[in-house]
Short mmCIF file of C-alpha atoms and ligand atoms in Angstrom, two decimals:
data_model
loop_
_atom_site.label_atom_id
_atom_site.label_comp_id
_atom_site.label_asym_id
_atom_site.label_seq_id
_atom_site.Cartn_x
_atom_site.Cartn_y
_atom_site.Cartn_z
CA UNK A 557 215.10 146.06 130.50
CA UNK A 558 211.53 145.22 130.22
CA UNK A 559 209.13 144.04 132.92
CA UNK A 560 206.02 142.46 130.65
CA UNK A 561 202.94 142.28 132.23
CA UNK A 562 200.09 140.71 129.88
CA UNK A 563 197.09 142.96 130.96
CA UNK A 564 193.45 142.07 129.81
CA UNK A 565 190.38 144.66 129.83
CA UNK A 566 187.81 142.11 130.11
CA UNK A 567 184.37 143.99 128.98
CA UNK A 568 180.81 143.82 129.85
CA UNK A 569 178.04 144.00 127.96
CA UNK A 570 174.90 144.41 129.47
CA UNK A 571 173.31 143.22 132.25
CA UNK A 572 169.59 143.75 132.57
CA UNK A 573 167.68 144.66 135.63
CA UNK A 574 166.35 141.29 135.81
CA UNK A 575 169.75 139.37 135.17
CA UNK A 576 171.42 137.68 138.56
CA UNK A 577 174.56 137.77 139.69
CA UNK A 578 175.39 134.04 139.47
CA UNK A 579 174.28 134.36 135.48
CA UNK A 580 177.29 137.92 135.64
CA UNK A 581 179.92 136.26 137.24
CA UNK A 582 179.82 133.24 134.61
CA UNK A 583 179.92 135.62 132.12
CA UNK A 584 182.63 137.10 133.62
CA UNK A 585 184.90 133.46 134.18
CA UNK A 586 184.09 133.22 130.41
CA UNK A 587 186.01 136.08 129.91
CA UNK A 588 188.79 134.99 132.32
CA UNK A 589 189.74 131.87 130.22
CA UNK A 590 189.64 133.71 127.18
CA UNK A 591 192.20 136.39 128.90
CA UNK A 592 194.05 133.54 130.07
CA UNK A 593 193.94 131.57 126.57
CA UNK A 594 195.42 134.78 125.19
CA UNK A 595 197.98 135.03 127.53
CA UNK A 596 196.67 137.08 130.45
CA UNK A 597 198.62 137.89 134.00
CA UNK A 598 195.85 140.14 134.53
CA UNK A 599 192.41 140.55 134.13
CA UNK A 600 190.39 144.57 134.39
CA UNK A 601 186.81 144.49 134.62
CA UNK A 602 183.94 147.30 134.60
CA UNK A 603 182.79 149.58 137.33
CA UNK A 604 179.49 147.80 139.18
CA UNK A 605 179.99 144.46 136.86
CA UNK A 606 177.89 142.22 138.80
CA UNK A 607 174.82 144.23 138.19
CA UNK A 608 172.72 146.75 136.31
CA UNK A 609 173.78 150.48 136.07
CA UNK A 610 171.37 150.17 138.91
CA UNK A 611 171.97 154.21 139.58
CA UNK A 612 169.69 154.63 136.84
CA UNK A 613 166.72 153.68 138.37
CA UNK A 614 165.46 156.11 141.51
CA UNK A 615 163.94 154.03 144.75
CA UNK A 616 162.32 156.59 147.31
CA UNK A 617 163.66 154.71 150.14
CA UNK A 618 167.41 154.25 149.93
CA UNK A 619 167.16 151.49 152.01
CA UNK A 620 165.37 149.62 148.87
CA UNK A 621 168.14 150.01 146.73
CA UNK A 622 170.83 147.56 148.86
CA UNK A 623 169.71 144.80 146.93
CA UNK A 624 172.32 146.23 144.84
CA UNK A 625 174.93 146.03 146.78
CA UNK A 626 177.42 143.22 148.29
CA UNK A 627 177.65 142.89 152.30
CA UNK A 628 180.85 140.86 152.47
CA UNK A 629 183.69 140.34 149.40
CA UNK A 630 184.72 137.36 148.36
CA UNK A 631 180.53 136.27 148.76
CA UNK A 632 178.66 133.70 147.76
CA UNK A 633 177.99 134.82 144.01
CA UNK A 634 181.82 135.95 143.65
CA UNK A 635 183.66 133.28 145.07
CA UNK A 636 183.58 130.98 141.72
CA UNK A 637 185.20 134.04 139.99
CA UNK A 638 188.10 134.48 142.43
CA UNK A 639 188.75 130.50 142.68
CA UNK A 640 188.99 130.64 138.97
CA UNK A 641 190.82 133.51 138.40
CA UNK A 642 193.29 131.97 141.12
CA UNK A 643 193.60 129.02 139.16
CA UNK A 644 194.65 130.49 135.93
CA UNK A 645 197.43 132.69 138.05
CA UNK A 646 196.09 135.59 136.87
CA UNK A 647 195.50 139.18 139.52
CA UNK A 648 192.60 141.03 138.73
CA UNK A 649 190.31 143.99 139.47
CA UNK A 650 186.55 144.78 139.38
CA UNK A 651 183.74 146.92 140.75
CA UNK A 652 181.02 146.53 143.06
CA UNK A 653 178.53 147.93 145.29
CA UNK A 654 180.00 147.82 148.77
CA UNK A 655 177.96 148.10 151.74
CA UNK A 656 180.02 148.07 154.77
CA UNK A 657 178.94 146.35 158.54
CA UNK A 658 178.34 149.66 159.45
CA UNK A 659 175.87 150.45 156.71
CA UNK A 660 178.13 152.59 155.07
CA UNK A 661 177.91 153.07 151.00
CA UNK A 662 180.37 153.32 149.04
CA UNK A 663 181.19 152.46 144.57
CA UNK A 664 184.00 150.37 145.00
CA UNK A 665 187.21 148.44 143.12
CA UNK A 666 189.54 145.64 144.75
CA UNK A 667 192.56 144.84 143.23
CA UNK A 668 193.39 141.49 143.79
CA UNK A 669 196.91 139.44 143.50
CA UNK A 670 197.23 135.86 141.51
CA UNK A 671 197.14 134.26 145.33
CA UNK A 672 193.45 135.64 144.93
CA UNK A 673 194.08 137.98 147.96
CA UNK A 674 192.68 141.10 148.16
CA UNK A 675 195.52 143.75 148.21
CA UNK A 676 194.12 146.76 147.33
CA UNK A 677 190.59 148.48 148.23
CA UNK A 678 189.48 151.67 146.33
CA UNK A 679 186.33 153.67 146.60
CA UNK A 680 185.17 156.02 143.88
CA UNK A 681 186.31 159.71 145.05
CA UNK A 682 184.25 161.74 142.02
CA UNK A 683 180.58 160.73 142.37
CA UNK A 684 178.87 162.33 138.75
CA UNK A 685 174.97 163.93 138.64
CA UNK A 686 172.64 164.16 141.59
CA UNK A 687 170.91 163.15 144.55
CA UNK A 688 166.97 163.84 144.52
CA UNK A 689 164.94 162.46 141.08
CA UNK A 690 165.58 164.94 138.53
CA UNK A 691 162.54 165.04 136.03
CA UNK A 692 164.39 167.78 133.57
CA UNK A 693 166.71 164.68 132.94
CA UNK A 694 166.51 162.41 129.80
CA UNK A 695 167.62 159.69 132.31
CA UNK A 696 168.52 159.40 135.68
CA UNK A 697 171.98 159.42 137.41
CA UNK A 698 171.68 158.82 141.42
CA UNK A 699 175.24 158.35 142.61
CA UNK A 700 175.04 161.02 144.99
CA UNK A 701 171.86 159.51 146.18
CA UNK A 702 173.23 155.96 146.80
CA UNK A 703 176.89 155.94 147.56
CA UNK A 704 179.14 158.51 149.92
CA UNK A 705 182.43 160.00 148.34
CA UNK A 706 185.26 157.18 148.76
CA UNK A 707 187.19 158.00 152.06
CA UNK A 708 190.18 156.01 150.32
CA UNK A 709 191.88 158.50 148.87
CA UNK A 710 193.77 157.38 145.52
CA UNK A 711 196.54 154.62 147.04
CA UNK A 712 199.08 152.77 145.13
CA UNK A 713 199.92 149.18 146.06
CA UNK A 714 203.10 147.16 145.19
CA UNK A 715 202.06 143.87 143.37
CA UNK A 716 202.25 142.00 140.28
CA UNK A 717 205.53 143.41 139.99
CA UNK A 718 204.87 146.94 139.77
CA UNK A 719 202.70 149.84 141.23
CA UNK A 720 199.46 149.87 140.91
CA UNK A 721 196.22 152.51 141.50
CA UNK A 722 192.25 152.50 140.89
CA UNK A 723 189.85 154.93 139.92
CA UNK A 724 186.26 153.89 138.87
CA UNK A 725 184.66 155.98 136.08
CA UNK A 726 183.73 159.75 136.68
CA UNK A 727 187.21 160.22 138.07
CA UNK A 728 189.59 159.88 134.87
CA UNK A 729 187.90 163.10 134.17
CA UNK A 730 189.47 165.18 137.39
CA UNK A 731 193.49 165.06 136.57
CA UNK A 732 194.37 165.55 140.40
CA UNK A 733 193.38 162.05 140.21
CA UNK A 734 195.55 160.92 138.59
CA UNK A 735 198.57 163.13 139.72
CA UNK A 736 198.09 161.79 143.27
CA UNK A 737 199.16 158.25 141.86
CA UNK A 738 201.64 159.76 139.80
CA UNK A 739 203.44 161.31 143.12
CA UNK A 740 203.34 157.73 144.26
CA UNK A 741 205.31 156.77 141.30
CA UNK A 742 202.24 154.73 139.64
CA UNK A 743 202.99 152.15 136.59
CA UNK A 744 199.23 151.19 135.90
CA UNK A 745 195.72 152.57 136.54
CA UNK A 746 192.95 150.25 136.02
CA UNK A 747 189.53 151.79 135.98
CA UNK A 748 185.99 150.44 135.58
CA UNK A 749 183.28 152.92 134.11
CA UNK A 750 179.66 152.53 133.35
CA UNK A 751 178.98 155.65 130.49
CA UNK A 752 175.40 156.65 129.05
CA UNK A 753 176.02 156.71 125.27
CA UNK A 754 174.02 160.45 125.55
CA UNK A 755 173.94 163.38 128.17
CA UNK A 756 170.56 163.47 130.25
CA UNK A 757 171.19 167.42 130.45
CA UNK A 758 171.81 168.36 126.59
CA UNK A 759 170.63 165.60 124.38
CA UNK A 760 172.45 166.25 121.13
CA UNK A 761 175.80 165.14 122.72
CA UNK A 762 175.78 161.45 121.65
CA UNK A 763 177.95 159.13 121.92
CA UNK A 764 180.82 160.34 119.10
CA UNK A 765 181.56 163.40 121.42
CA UNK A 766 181.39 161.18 124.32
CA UNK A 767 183.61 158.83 123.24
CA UNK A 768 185.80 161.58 122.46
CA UNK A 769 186.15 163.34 126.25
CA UNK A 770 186.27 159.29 127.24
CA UNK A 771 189.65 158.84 125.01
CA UNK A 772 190.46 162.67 125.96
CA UNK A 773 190.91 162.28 129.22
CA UNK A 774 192.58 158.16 129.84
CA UNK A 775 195.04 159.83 127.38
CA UNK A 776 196.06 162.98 128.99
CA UNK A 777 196.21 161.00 132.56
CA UNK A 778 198.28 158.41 131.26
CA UNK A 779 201.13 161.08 129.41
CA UNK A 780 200.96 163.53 132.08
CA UNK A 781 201.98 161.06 134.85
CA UNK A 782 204.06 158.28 132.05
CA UNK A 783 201.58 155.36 133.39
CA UNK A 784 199.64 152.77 131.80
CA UNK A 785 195.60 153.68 132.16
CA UNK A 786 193.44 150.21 131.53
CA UNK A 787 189.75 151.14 131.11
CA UNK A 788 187.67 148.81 130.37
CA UNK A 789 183.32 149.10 130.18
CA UNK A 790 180.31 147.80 131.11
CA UNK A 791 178.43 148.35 127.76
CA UNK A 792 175.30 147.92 125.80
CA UNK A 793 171.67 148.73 126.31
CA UNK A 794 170.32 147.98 129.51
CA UNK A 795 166.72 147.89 129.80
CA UNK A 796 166.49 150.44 127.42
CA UNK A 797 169.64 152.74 128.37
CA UNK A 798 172.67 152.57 125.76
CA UNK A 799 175.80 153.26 127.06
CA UNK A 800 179.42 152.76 124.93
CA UNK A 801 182.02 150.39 124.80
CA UNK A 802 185.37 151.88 123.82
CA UNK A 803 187.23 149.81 126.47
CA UNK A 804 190.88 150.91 126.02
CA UNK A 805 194.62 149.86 127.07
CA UNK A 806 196.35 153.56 127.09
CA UNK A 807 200.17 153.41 126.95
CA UNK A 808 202.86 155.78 128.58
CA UNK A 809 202.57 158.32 125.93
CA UNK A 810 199.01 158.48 125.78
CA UNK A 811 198.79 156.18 122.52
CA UNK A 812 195.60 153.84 122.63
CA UNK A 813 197.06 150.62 122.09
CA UNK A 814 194.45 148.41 122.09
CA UNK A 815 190.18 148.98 121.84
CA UNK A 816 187.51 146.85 121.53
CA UNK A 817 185.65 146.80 118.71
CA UNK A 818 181.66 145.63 120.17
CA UNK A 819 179.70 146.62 122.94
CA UNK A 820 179.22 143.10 124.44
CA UNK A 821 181.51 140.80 126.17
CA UNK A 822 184.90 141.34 124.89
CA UNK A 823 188.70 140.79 126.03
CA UNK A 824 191.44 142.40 124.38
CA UNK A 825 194.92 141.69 125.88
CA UNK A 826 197.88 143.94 125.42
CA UNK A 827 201.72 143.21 126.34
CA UNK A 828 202.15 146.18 128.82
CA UNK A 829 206.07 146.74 129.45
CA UNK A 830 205.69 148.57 133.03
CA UNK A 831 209.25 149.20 132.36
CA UNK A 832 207.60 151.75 129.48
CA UNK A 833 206.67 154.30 131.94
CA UNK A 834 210.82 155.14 132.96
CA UNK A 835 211.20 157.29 130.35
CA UNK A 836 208.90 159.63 131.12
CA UNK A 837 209.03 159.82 135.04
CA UNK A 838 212.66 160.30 133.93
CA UNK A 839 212.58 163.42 131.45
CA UNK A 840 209.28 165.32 131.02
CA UNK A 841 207.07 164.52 133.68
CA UNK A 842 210.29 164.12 136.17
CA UNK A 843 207.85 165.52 139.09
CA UNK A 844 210.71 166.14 141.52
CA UNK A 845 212.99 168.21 138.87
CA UNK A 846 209.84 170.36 137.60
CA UNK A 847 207.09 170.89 139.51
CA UNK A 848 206.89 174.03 141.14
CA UNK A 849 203.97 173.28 144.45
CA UNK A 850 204.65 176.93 145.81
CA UNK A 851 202.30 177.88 142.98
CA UNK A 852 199.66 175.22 143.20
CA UNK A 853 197.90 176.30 146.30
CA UNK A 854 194.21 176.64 145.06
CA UNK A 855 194.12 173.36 143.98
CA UNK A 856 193.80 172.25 147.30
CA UNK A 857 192.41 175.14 149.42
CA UNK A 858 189.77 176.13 146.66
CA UNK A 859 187.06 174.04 145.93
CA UNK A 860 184.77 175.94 143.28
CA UNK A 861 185.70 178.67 140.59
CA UNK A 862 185.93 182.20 142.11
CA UNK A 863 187.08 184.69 139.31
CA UNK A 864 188.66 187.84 139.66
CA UNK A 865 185.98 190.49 141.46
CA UNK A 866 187.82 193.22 138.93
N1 ING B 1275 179.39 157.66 134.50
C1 ING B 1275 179.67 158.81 133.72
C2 ING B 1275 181.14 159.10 133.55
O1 ING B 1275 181.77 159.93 134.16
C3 ING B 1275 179.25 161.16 133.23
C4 ING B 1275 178.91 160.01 134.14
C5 ING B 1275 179.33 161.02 131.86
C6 ING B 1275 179.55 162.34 133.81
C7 ING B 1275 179.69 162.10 131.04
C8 ING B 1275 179.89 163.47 133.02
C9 ING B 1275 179.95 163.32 131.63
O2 ING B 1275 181.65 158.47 132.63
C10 ING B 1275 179.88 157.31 135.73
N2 ING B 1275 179.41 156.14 136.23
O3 ING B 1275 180.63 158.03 136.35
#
């Protein structure tokens, strides 16, 4: 039995601190019909894609840096991409700024179904670097300073024939991520990220051994919990700041199956058989058959390290 779902990672390049949404989101319907010209029932898009990396940049008053973010979703700049995304049949995710009617700030995915409805609402758990300008860095890295932890938690939603869960970014490196959709039987894990191509803290890691934890961790997520891990880029050099491509489609058994090759606007599309993921749930990873919880305590009562006093 095999339940096909033709899943595009539809990647960014990128987007200057100058560029406007309107000028993003046609980029991004570009990249819809060519998912849908290649045979898309899905379409995966970056972390943040209608603007700049904009944590990058460090405003002194907070309140200065909402121009970043979206007050209502579908909006006025958006709503082209959803009608056409809608009209080619075709469910999708992406990432935005969300400020909520509260004033509330959060880095945020929607997963939405080929009606165009929003199904799904995720907001990023693991928020990487710091809060207050940091002049010891190479570059800046404000998450803390601009968005709150998600208060989401990591759901899975029933649509487009299977089970689907979000993450954006800095979270495909934290496995308990990823095992909370796995104990909700997950089938695919689509994920935005936005990666500097070098480490503000130690500048000799480029972007070889970045690409490598990248790859490390979609592939140990994906075999560990026998799901499908889609993670797809917003790339290039944005006003000066490089960060990589490497979009990937992971499979099951942690085998990249697809990758894209530039770090502009890209689609690759990959025949994802959600049916794929039995095997493991199954045999190996069989969570019910093997796990042992009585022993996994600190994982949810311990937040830091604390080694042995002896
Ligand atoms: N970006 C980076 C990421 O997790 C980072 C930040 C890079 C943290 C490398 C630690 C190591 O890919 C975002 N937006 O989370």
């Amino acid at each position: 039995m095999a339940r096909i779902l033709n899943i595009a990672a539809a990647q960014l390049g990128a987007i200057q601190k100058a560029d406007n949404r309107d000028t993003v989101v046609q980029r991004m319907i570009v990249l819809a019909d060519k998912a849908k010209a290649k045979g898309a029932d899905f379409i995966v898009y970056p972390e943040l894609a209608l603007t700049t990396f904009f944590p990058r940049w460090y405003h002194e008053n907070r309140a200065d840096a909402d121009v970043w973010f979206e007050h209502e979703m579908p909006n006025r700049a958006t709503s082209p991409l959803f009608d056409c995304v809608k009209a080619h049949s075709m469910g999708m995710t992406f990432g935005y700024a969300e400020r909520t009617l509260e004033g509330r700030h959060f880095n945020t995915s929607i997963l939405v179904d080929k009606s165009g409805k929003i199904v799904g609402k995720y907001r990023k758990v693991h928020l990487p670097g710091h809060a207050e300008f940091d002049p010891q860095r190479t570059h800046q890295h404000l998450e803390k300073r601009y968005f709150e932890p998600g208060d989401l938690g990591f759901q899975v939603w029933r649509t487009m024939g299977g089970l689907f869960g979000m993450m954006i970014c800095n979270d495909r490196r934290w496995p308990e991520a990823y095992r909370v959709m796995g104990l909700q039987g997950v089938e695919v894990i689509t994920l935005g990220f936005n990666t500097p191509s070098y480490n503000s803290q130690k500048p000799d890691e480029g972007p070889e051994q970045r690409i490598f934890h990248h790859k490390l961790s979609l592939q140990a997520g994906a075999y560990q919990n026998s799901t499908w891990v889609v993670a797809v880029a917003k790339a290039g050099v944005e006003d000066g700041n490089p960060m990589f491509g490497c979009s990937v489609i992971v499979d099951p058994d942690g085998e990249i199956v697809a990758e894209t090759r530039t770090e502009d606007d890209e689609v690759i599309v990959h025949p994802c058989d959600l049916d794929a993921t039995k095997f493991g749930k199954e045999t190996i990873f069989d969570f019910k058959r093997h796990r042992r919880i009585e022993h996994y305590g600190l994982i949810t009562s311990r937040i830091g390290a604390e080694p042995p006093t002896e």
